[in-house]
Tab-separated table of C-alpha atoms and ligand atoms in Angstrom:
chain	number	residue	atom	x	y	z
A	1	UNK	CA	-0.394	-21.138	17.035
A	2	UNK	CA	-1.364	-17.871	18.922
A	3	UNK	CA	0.495	-14.680	17.704
A	4	UNK	CA	0.428	-11.078	18.512
A	5	UNK	CA	0.824	-9.056	15.274
A	6	UNK	CA	1.224	-5.376	14.966
A	7	UNK	CA	0.023	-4.054	11.558
A	8	UNK	CA	0.985	-0.370	10.989
A	9	UNK	CA	-0.937	1.814	8.631
A	10	UNK	CA	-3.973	-0.651	8.856
A	11	UNK	CA	-6.503	2.092	8.173
A	12	UNK	CA	-4.948	2.986	4.852
A	13	UNK	CA	-5.515	1.384	1.428
A	14	UNK	CA	-3.461	-1.644	1.323
A	15	UNK	CA	-3.300	-1.991	5.178
A	16	UNK	CA	-6.968	-2.341	5.449
A	17	UNK	CA	-6.968	-5.321	3.001
A	18	UNK	CA	-4.283	-6.999	5.085
A	19	UNK	CA	-5.955	-6.321	8.392
A	20	UNK	CA	-9.239	-7.818	6.941
A	21	UNK	CA	-7.395	-10.876	5.695
A	22	UNK	CA	-5.590	-11.669	8.864
A	23	UNK	CA	-8.438	-10.966	11.062
A	24	UNK	CA	-10.760	-13.153	9.163
A	25	UNK	CA	-8.254	-16.007	8.398
A	26	UNK	CA	-6.460	-16.204	11.735
A	27	UNK	CA	-8.926	-16.191	14.767
A	28	UNK	CA	-6.167	-17.293	17.057
A	29	UNK	CA	-3.999	-14.247	16.354
A	30	UNK	CA	-4.376	-10.891	17.982
A	31	UNK	CA	-4.187	-8.216	15.323
A	32	UNK	CA	-3.250	-4.793	16.521
A	33	UNK	CA	-3.626	-1.975	14.074
A	34	UNK	CA	-1.609	1.136	14.729
A	35	UNK	CA	-2.530	4.033	12.675
A	36	UNK	CA	-2.126	7.786	13.061
A	37	UNK	CA	-5.303	8.384	10.799
A	38	UNK	CA	-3.777	11.016	8.593
A	39	UNK	CA	-5.816	12.232	5.529
A	40	UNK	CA	-5.106	8.825	4.096
A	41	UNK	CA	-6.276	6.559	7.177
A	42	UNK	CA	-10.014	5.833	7.182
A	43	UNK	CA	-11.497	3.493	9.880
A	44	UNK	CA	-14.640	3.043	7.728
A	45	UNK	CA	-12.437	0.921	5.591
A	46	UNK	CA	-12.594	-1.585	8.318
A	47	UNK	CA	-16.182	-1.421	9.514
A	48	UNK	CA	-17.007	-5.077	8.680
A	49	UNK	CA	-14.169	-6.495	11.061
A	50	UNK	CA	-13.831	-3.693	13.788
A	51	UNK	CA	-15.927	-5.608	16.268
A	52	UNK	CA	-14.080	-8.986	15.877
A	53	UNK	CA	-12.554	-10.162	19.290
A	54	UNK	CA	-9.127	-10.661	17.834
A	55	UNK	CA	-8.783	-7.123	16.585
A	56	UNK	CA	-7.577	-3.925	18.410
A	57	UNK	CA	-7.273	-0.406	17.003
A	58	UNK	CA	-4.613	1.999	18.434
A	59	UNK	CA	-4.713	5.562	17.438
A	60	UNK	CA	-0.988	6.612	17.434
A	61	UNK	CA	2.021	7.705	15.510
A	62	UNK	CA	4.855	5.292	14.630
A	63	UNK	CA	7.261	8.199	15.213
A	64	UNK	CA	6.194	8.405	18.850
A	65	UNK	CA	8.910	5.988	20.136
A	66	UNK	CA	7.592	5.736	23.866
A	67	UNK	CA	4.108	4.941	22.662
A	68	UNK	CA	5.325	2.305	20.128
A	69	UNK	CA	7.342	0.742	23.040
A	70	UNK	CA	4.211	0.570	25.121
A	71	UNK	CA	2.172	-1.095	22.435
A	72	UNK	CA	5.066	-3.851	22.218
A	73	UNK	CA	4.946	-4.255	25.941
A	74	UNK	CA	1.015	-4.110	26.372
A	75	UNK	CA	0.436	-6.678	23.504
A	76	UNK	CA	3.522	-8.644	23.677
A	77	UNK	CA	3.921	-8.118	19.996
A	78	UNK	CA	5.905	-10.937	18.219
A	79	UNK	CA	5.287	-10.125	14.494
A	80	UNK	CA	5.274	-6.688	12.688
A	81	UNK	CA	3.817	-5.988	9.286
A	82	UNK	CA	4.821	-2.352	8.637
A	83	UNK	CA	2.739	-0.483	6.124
A	84	UNK	CA	2.268	2.888	7.656
A	85	UNK	CA	3.843	5.429	5.449
A	86	UNK	CA	3.271	8.745	3.387
A	87	UNK	CA	2.465	7.113	0.196
A	88	UNK	CA	1.725	9.720	-2.549
A	89	UNK	CA	4.503	10.884	-4.753
A	90	UNK	CA	2.926	14.349	-5.774
A	91	UNK	CA	2.618	15.170	-2.016
A	92	UNK	CA	6.342	14.212	-1.393
A	93	UNK	CA	7.400	16.678	-4.051
A	94	UNK	CA	5.514	19.413	-2.156
A	95	UNK	CA	6.630	18.388	1.511
A	96	UNK	CA	9.466	16.094	1.566
A	97	UNK	CA	10.121	16.517	5.232
A	98	UNK	CA	7.059	14.829	6.113
A	99	UNK	CA	8.053	11.790	4.123
A	100	UNK	CA	11.424	11.620	5.712
A	101	UNK	CA	10.077	11.948	9.241
A	102	UNK	CA	7.224	9.261	8.778
A	103	UNK	CA	8.773	6.811	6.309
A	104	UNK	CA	12.531	6.955	7.689
A	105	UNK	CA	12.239	7.989	11.384
A	106	UNK	CA	8.945	6.195	11.894
A	107	UNK	CA	10.329	2.949	10.602
A	108	UNK	CA	13.446	3.299	12.746
A	109	UNK	CA	11.301	3.952	15.667
A	110	UNK	CA	9.450	0.537	15.104
A	111	UNK	CA	12.696	-1.255	14.522
A	112	UNK	CA	14.311	0.099	17.661
A	113	UNK	CA	11.081	-0.791	19.925
A	114	UNK	CA	11.159	-4.263	18.362
A	115	UNK	CA	14.754	-4.677	19.276
A	116	UNK	CA	14.261	-3.420	22.684
A	117	UNK	CA	11.211	-5.619	23.311
A	118	UNK	CA	12.526	-8.722	21.847
A	119	UNK	CA	15.937	-8.281	23.492
A	120	UNK	CA	17.942	-10.644	21.351
A	121	UNK	CA	15.469	-13.595	21.573
A	122	UNK	CA	14.616	-13.881	17.950
A	123	UNK	CA	12.671	-17.198	18.133
A	124	UNK	CA	9.328	-16.802	16.470
A	125	UNK	CA	9.741	-13.192	15.852
A	126	UNK	CA	9.446	-11.313	12.407
A	127	UNK	CA	9.838	-7.728	11.280
A	128	UNK	CA	8.213	-7.487	7.845
A	129	UNK	CA	8.587	-4.160	5.993
A	130	UNK	CA	6.315	-3.297	2.878
A	131	UNK	CA	8.141	-1.319	0.379
A	132	UNK	CA	7.851	-0.201	-3.236
A	133	UNK	CA	9.202	-0.954	-6.727
A	134	UNK	CA	9.842	2.919	-6.958
A	135	UNK	CA	13.147	2.353	-4.910
A	136	UNK	CA	14.653	0.832	-8.108
A	137	UNK	CA	14.185	4.013	-10.173
A	138	UNK	CA	12.905	4.205	-13.650
A	139	UNK	CA	13.251	1.547	-16.602
A	140	UNK	CA	13.355	2.398	-20.333
A	141	UNK	CA	11.108	0.901	-22.904
A	142	UNK	CA	13.569	-2.053	-23.511
A	143	UNK	CA	11.666	-4.871	-21.892
A	144	UNK	CA	13.835	-5.131	-18.783
A	145	UNK	CA	12.304	-5.767	-15.457
A	146	UNK	CA	13.315	-4.860	-11.775
A	147	UNK	CA	14.597	-7.908	-10.119
A	148	UNK	CA	15.583	-8.322	-6.334
A	149	UNK	CA	19.269	-7.494	-7.528
A	150	UNK	CA	18.551	-4.287	-9.359
A	151	UNK	CA	20.422	-1.369	-7.767
A	152	UNK	CA	18.427	1.221	-5.745
A	153	UNK	CA	18.193	4.448	-7.648
A	154	UNK	CA	15.235	6.447	-6.296
A	155	UNK	CA	14.233	9.740	-7.838
A	156	UNK	CA	11.293	11.270	-5.782
A	157	UNK	CA	11.422	12.261	-2.127
A	158	UNK	CA	8.874	9.521	-1.606
A	159	UNK	CA	11.014	6.812	-3.174
A	160	UNK	CA	14.233	8.307	-1.581
A	161	UNK	CA	12.497	7.934	1.840
A	162	UNK	CA	11.235	4.356	1.162
A	163	UNK	CA	14.708	3.390	0.056
A	164	UNK	CA	16.174	4.762	3.236
A	165	UNK	CA	13.647	2.818	5.488
A	166	UNK	CA	14.564	-0.500	3.415
A	167	UNK	CA	18.129	0.076	4.303
A	168	UNK	CA	17.569	0.646	8.019
A	169	UNK	CA	15.460	-2.639	8.044
A	170	UNK	CA	18.250	-4.669	6.376
A	171	UNK	CA	20.764	-2.870	8.714
A	172	UNK	CA	18.900	-4.153	11.774
A	173	UNK	CA	19.265	-7.623	10.476
A	174	UNK	CA	22.803	-7.298	9.563
A	175	UNK	CA	23.846	-5.539	12.778
A	176	UNK	CA	21.563	-6.889	15.379
A	177	UNK	CA	20.397	-10.273	13.854
A	178	UNK	CA	16.740	-9.122	13.780
A	179	UNK	CA	14.663	-11.465	11.498
A	180	UNK	CA	13.617	-9.021	8.873
A	181	UNK	CA	11.941	-9.341	5.369
A	182	UNK	CA	11.450	-6.609	2.777
A	183	UNK	CA	9.028	-6.773	-0.199
A	184	UNK	CA	8.910	-4.345	-2.982
A	185	UNK	CA	5.703	-4.196	-4.747
A	186	UNK	CA	4.326	-2.566	-7.963
A	187	UNK	CA	1.214	-0.216	-8.313
A	188	UNK	CA	-1.798	-1.660	-6.398
A	189	UNK	CA	-5.374	-0.926	-7.470
A	190	UNK	CA	-8.865	-1.907	-5.953
A	191	UNK	CA	-11.260	-0.717	-3.399
A	192	UNK	CA	-10.545	1.731	-0.533
A	193	UNK	CA	-7.647	3.694	-2.328
A	194	UNK	CA	-7.506	7.402	-1.446
A	195	UNK	CA	-8.831	9.452	-4.535
A	196	UNK	CA	-5.709	11.218	-5.073
A	197	UNK	CA	-4.197	8.149	-6.782
A	198	UNK	CA	-4.730	7.838	-10.679
A	199	UNK	CA	-7.531	5.008	-10.715
A	200	UNK	CA	-10.025	6.225	-7.996
A	201	UNK	CA	-9.300	9.953	-9.010
A	202	UNK	CA	-10.170	9.287	-12.485
A	203	UNK	CA	-13.303	7.191	-11.606
A	204	UNK	CA	-14.743	9.907	-9.313
A	205	UNK	CA	-13.955	12.689	-11.834
A	206	UNK	CA	-15.753	10.732	-14.667
A	207	UNK	CA	-18.710	10.436	-12.395
A	208	UNK	CA	-18.682	14.107	-11.834
A	209	UNK	CA	-17.906	15.182	-15.368
A	210	UNK	CA	-14.564	16.690	-14.233
A	211	UNK	CA	-11.322	16.800	-16.204
A	212	UNK	CA	-9.037	13.738	-16.005
A	213	UNK	CA	-5.403	15.322	-15.661
A	214	UNK	CA	-2.959	13.102	-17.690
A	215	UNK	CA	0.634	14.051	-16.656
A	216	UNK	CA	2.971	14.771	-19.566
A	217	UNK	CA	1.923	12.720	-22.764
A	218	UNK	CA	0.453	9.759	-20.809
A	219	UNK	CA	3.287	7.603	-22.039
A	220	UNK	CA	4.580	6.431	-18.557
A	221	UNK	CA	4.157	2.697	-17.878
A	222	UNK	CA	3.075	1.091	-14.561
A	223	UNK	CA	2.679	-2.540	-13.559
A	224	UNK	CA	-0.740	-3.053	-11.956
A	225	UNK	CA	-1.630	-5.591	-9.248
A	226	UNK	CA	-4.940	-6.096	-7.655
A	227	UNK	CA	-4.643	-5.136	-3.852
A	228	UNK	CA	-6.137	-8.420	-2.605
A	229	UNK	CA	-3.261	-10.241	-4.418
A	230	UNK	CA	-0.765	-8.209	-2.770
A	231	UNK	CA	-2.526	-8.945	0.646
A	232	UNK	CA	-2.350	-12.642	-0.080
A	233	UNK	CA	1.359	-12.431	-1.074
A	234	UNK	CA	2.052	-10.492	2.397
A	235	UNK	CA	0.253	-13.514	4.247
A	236	UNK	CA	2.489	-15.918	2.404
A	237	UNK	CA	5.652	-14.065	2.811
A	238	UNK	CA	5.058	-13.220	6.648
A	239	UNK	CA	4.543	-17.007	7.225
A	240	UNK	CA	6.774	-18.710	4.811
A	241	UNK	CA	9.241	-16.157	3.606
A	242	UNK	CA	12.924	-16.699	4.251
A	243	UNK	CA	14.545	-14.317	6.923
A	244	UNK	CA	16.751	-11.526	5.557
A	245	UNK	CA	15.357	-12.002	2.001
A	246	UNK	CA	13.902	-9.526	-0.381
A	247	UNK	CA	10.895	-10.609	-2.454
A	248	UNK	CA	9.512	-8.437	-5.663
A	249	UNK	CA	5.749	-8.528	-5.993
A	250	UNK	CA	4.169	-7.469	-9.311
A	251	UNK	CA	1.474	-8.413	-11.725
A	252	UNK	CA	3.221	-8.819	-14.903
A	253	UNK	CA	0.565	-6.413	-16.055
A	254	UNK	CA	2.188	-3.236	-17.630
A	255	UNK	CA	0.048	-0.461	-18.881
A	256	UNK	CA	0.850	2.834	-20.502
A	257	UNK	CA	-1.147	5.459	-18.574
A	258	UNK	CA	-3.108	6.747	-21.484
A	259	UNK	CA	-4.158	3.147	-22.422
A	260	UNK	CA	-5.105	2.390	-18.900
A	261	UNK	CA	-7.141	5.656	-18.746
A	262	UNK	CA	-9.006	4.829	-21.947
A	263	UNK	CA	-9.996	1.405	-20.366
A	264	UNK	CA	-11.221	3.219	-17.196
A	265	UNK	CA	-13.162	5.673	-19.400
A	266	UNK	CA	-14.827	2.963	-21.401
A	267	UNK	CA	-15.536	0.909	-18.382
A	268	UNK	CA	-17.011	3.675	-16.207
A	269	UNK	CA	-19.198	4.930	-19.243
A	270	UNK	CA	-20.477	1.433	-19.880
A	271	UNK	CA	-21.418	0.894	-16.122
A	272	UNK	CA	-22.897	4.332	-15.796
A	273	UNK	CA	-25.272	3.645	-18.796
A	274	UNK	CA	-23.436	6.415	-20.980
A	275	UNK	CA	-23.095	5.985	-24.728
A	276	UNK	CA	-19.570	4.762	-25.808
A	277	UNK	CA	-16.929	7.601	-25.881
A	278	UNK	CA	-19.149	9.909	-23.659
A	279	UNK	CA	-16.483	10.809	-21.244
A	280	UNK	CA	-13.419	10.782	-23.616
A	281	UNK	CA	-13.435	14.688	-23.907
A	282	UNK	CA	-12.645	14.831	-20.197
A	283	UNK	CA	-9.117	13.453	-20.932
A	284	UNK	CA	-6.779	16.611	-20.463
A	285	UNK	CA	-2.970	16.655	-20.809
A	286	UNK	CA	-1.334	18.661	-18.117
A	287	UNK	CA	2.153	19.658	-17.074
A	288	UNK	CA	4.227	16.452	-16.297
A	289	UNK	CA	5.103	15.388	-12.708
A	290	UNK	CA	8.675	16.642	-11.759
A	291	UNK	CA	11.127	13.683	-11.978
A	292	UNK	CA	8.234	11.407	-13.460
A	293	UNK	CA	9.751	7.808	-13.691
A	294	UNK	CA	9.128	6.623	-17.106
A	295	UNK	CA	8.433	2.748	-16.540
A	296	UNK	CA	8.163	0.445	-13.615
A	297	UNK	CA	7.930	-3.296	-14.155
A	298	UNK	CA	8.478	-6.095	-11.623
A	299	UNK	CA	10.058	-9.569	-12.239
A	300	UNK	CA	8.295	-11.628	-9.377
A	301	UNK	CA	9.575	-15.040	-10.606
A	302	UNK	CA	11.437	-15.576	-7.291
A	303	UNK	CA	8.168	-15.237	-5.197
A	304	UNK	CA	6.640	-17.747	-7.747
A	305	UNK	CA	9.371	-20.212	-7.626
A	306	UNK	CA	9.992	-20.114	-3.843
A	307	UNK	CA	6.550	-19.714	-2.543
A	308	UNK	CA	4.095	-20.581	-5.495
A	309	UNK	CA	2.558	-17.107	-5.432
A	310	UNK	CA	0.835	-15.662	-8.608
A	311	UNK	CA	-1.517	-12.989	-9.274
A	312	UNK	CA	-5.164	-14.612	-9.126
A	313	UNK	CA	-6.987	-11.988	-11.051
A	314	UNK	CA	-6.838	-11.124	-14.753
A	315	UNK	CA	-6.714	-7.226	-15.275
A	316	UNK	CA	-9.857	-7.022	-17.222
A	317	UNK	CA	-11.684	-8.661	-14.344
A	318	UNK	CA	-9.824	-6.662	-11.690
A	319	UNK	CA	-10.415	-3.186	-13.325
A	320	UNK	CA	-14.112	-4.051	-13.856
A	321	UNK	CA	-14.569	-4.939	-10.101
A	322	UNK	CA	-12.629	-1.826	-9.208
A	323	UNK	CA	-14.739	0.679	-11.310
A	324	UNK	CA	-17.909	-1.074	-10.251
A	325	UNK	CA	-16.855	-0.736	-6.573
A	326	UNK	CA	-16.122	2.970	-6.716
A	327	UNK	CA	-19.509	3.641	-8.673
A	328	UNK	CA	-21.427	1.578	-6.106
A	329	UNK	CA	-19.741	3.183	-3.208
A	330	UNK	CA	-20.237	6.894	-3.959
A	331	UNK	CA	-20.944	7.702	-0.314
A	332	UNK	CA	-17.574	6.327	0.595
A	333	UNK	CA	-15.894	8.762	-1.960
A	334	UNK	CA	-18.131	11.621	-0.958
A	335	UNK	CA	-17.186	11.242	2.672
A	336	UNK	CA	-13.530	10.866	1.841
A	337	UNK	CA	-13.528	13.893	-0.440
A	338	UNK	CA	-15.548	16.062	1.774
A	339	UNK	CA	-13.552	15.192	5.027
A	340	UNK	CA	-16.693	13.741	6.573
A	341	UNK	CA	-14.826	10.356	7.029
A	342	UNK	CA	-12.623	11.878	9.734
A	343	UNK	CA	-15.580	11.998	12.004
A	344	UNK	CA	-15.857	8.378	12.256
A	345	UNK	CA	-13.129	8.011	14.628
A	346	UNK	CA	-14.866	10.265	17.185
A	347	UNK	CA	-18.049	8.335	16.791
A	348	UNK	CA	-16.557	4.998	17.068
A	349	UNK	CA	-13.415	5.089	19.293
A	350	UNK	CA	-13.248	8.257	21.280
A	351	UNK	CA	-13.773	7.585	24.883
A	352	UNK	CA	-13.491	3.827	24.546
B	401	NAD	P1	-1.986	4.968	2.254
B	401	NAD	O1	-1.497	6.207	2.050
B	401	NAD	O2	-3.354	4.504	1.651
B	401	NAD	O3	-2.044	4.504	3.732
B	401	NAD	C1	-1.132	4.851	4.607
B	401	NAD	C2	-1.649	4.690	6.140
B	401	NAD	O4	-0.601	4.977	6.950
B	401	NAD	C3	-2.808	5.527	6.516
B	401	NAD	O5	-3.713	4.840	7.169
B	401	NAD	C4	-2.169	6.623	7.315
B	401	NAD	O6	-3.116	7.086	8.366
B	401	NAD	C5	-1.169	5.764	8.072
B	401	NAD	N1	0.018	6.615	8.656
B	401	NAD	C6	0.633	7.533	7.816
B	401	NAD	N2	1.629	8.092	8.718
B	401	NAD	C7	1.448	7.595	9.887
B	401	NAD	C8	2.248	7.478	11.133
B	401	NAD	N3	3.261	8.432	11.249
B	401	NAD	N4	1.970	6.717	12.106
B	401	NAD	C9	0.968	5.709	11.959
B	401	NAD	N5	0.171	5.519	10.813
B	401	NAD	C10	0.561	6.368	9.725
B	401	NAD	O7	-0.858	3.938	1.577
B	401	NAD	P2	-1.043	2.497	0.874
B	401	NAD	O8	-1.157	2.856	-0.557
B	401	NAD	O9	-1.932	1.667	1.439
B	401	NAD	O10	0.497	2.059	0.957
B	401	NAD	C11	0.746	1.266	2.337
B	401	NAD	C12	2.309	0.826	2.197
B	401	NAD	O11	2.557	0.051	0.977
B	401	NAD	C13	3.232	1.938	2.117
B	401	NAD	O12	4.391	1.562	2.975
B	401	NAD	C14	3.567	2.124	0.678
B	401	NAD	O13	4.833	2.626	0.633
B	401	NAD	C15	3.529	0.754	0.119
B	401	NAD	N6	3.335	0.437	-1.309
B	401	NAD	C16	2.125	0.968	-1.708
B	401	NAD	C17	1.788	0.678	-3.053
B	401	NAD	C18	0.536	1.256	-3.755
B	401	NAD	O14	0.499	1.114	-4.971
B	401	NAD	N7	-0.293	1.866	-3.041
B	401	NAD	C19	2.660	-0.092	-3.795
B	401	NAD	C20	3.798	-0.833	-3.167
B	401	NAD	C21	4.213	-0.280	-1.867
B	402	DAU	O1	4.850	1.659	-7.826
B	402	DAU	C1	4.236	1.640	-6.729
B	402	DAU	C2	3.860	3.008	-6.209
B	402	DAU	O2	2.678	3.157	-6.886
B	402	DAU	C3	3.604	3.109	-4.680
B	402	DAU	O3	4.798	2.951	-4.031
B	402	DAU	C4	2.948	4.584	-4.448
B	402	DAU	O4	2.718	4.537	-2.967
B	402	DAU	C5	1.658	4.645	-5.255
B	402	DAU	O5	1.196	6.017	-4.912
B	402	DAU	C6	2.008	4.455	-6.684
B	402	DAU	O6	2.887	5.516	-7.239
B	402	DAU	P1	2.445	6.209	-8.640
B	402	DAU	O7	3.044	7.535	-8.657
B	402	DAU	O8	2.953	5.203	-9.762
B	402	DAU	O9	0.833	6.275	-8.608
B	402	DAU	P2	-0.177	7.338	-8.960
B	402	DAU	O10	-1.630	6.767	-8.886
B	402	DAU	O11	0.044	8.683	-8.293
B	402	DAU	O12	0.105	7.595	-10.608
B	402	DAU	C7	0.083	6.430	-11.416
B	402	DAU	C8	0.471	7.096	-12.763
B	402	DAU	O13	-0.404	8.000	-13.365
B	402	DAU	C9	1.920	7.886	-12.634
B	402	DAU	O14	2.664	7.598	-13.968
B	402	DAU	C10	1.544	9.302	-12.704
B	402	DAU	C11	0.151	9.255	-13.373
B	402	DAU	N1	-0.950	10.264	-12.948
B	402	DAU	C12	-1.271	10.252	-11.715
B	402	DAU	C13	-2.208	11.188	-11.142
B	402	DAU	C14	-2.538	11.185	-9.681
B	402	DAU	C15	-1.544	11.078	-14.021
B	402	DAU	O15	-1.229	11.070	-15.243
B	402	DAU	N2	-2.400	12.047	-13.499
B	402	DAU	C16	-2.864	11.983	-12.190
B	402	DAU	O16	-3.594	12.862	-11.772
């Protein structure tokens, strides 16, 4: 079946894995990647698929309602996978307005453009919104997990903006009948993540002998999922998930930050040929993140029971692959930390 799918935020970390999967797996689909190319968007993440005939890149802002309507018209979009967002909690603490604008108003702009274009004909249409486990708030150390029925309780401006966008998506189903789906996923790791997030930041700092800033006492817990497993879940849910449902996606893979950091240090030292313990001294405890959620952990049994999805990669294998990827792709890290990567758009796309 032919489809015209709009993927937003496809030049970012998770989005680039989703675009790659869809472009390669579905040659009959047209994949339109709409991305503003903020500091987090990097077209070099998609170099291997950018010349495929079923792929189109549009440089634009999801908040620009007229431009989004024009994309729906031009490509006759019948499915949306919405990933574009401001995604870093620390930035949201410094600049909450940008998060409200992109994550809330940007999502509303896409919903309204889809509603206008589909004009009540919902047959074969789908609006799939990618959200986060952070909307559920924080867990204690009592072993409980977030389920799809856990009450929303966001604490950071980032999670508040994502929670708000989730509500808008569900409201468009309940009010207008739009076929929507929302998924809430735990922390992703893997290649192409912007090195402001814990894992790539720390690998890059180890490489350069720079301090590893551990917030608070390093006791916060996150549930880590390899990014390609998330992309696989998105593919499955986009095609076979039930309309108006929410699915949690997680790795059943909880790590205390400090324990994870020690694994990263050991793995990086080994792969760099350093003696064991060489980079341990870089671990530096710093002031805690404001409102730092203690623990996230996802119960993804519904997704397993309904659609048979499970993480495919053991964490030990995933972290080894990830550390090895960043060490082998130092030019990617150097371009992104120096700002060089932003020239790629001009070279590849300007004037096309
Ligand atoms: P990212 O920051 O790496 O990428 C975001 C992308 O969105 C970038 O390419 C950026 O240029 C683009 N973008 C930002 N504002 C835009 C705008 N106004 N218009 C068009 N494009 C814009 O983010 P990520 O980590 O890949 O996360 C993708 C999505 O998944 C987000 O919605 C995030 O909330 C969600 N999520 C992320 C994680 C995680 O661990 N990274 C976990 C669960 C959910
Ligand atoms: O849970 C899903 C979320 O995971 C996504 O919705 C977000 O987009 C994504 O950024 C991520 O949020 P976190 O805040 O959990 O990720 P981050 O990599 O920023 O931090 C992971 C943990 O490590 C967190 O407890 C804070 C801590 N940390 C982070 C950084 C950057 C440090 O101790 N030091 C650091 O320098």
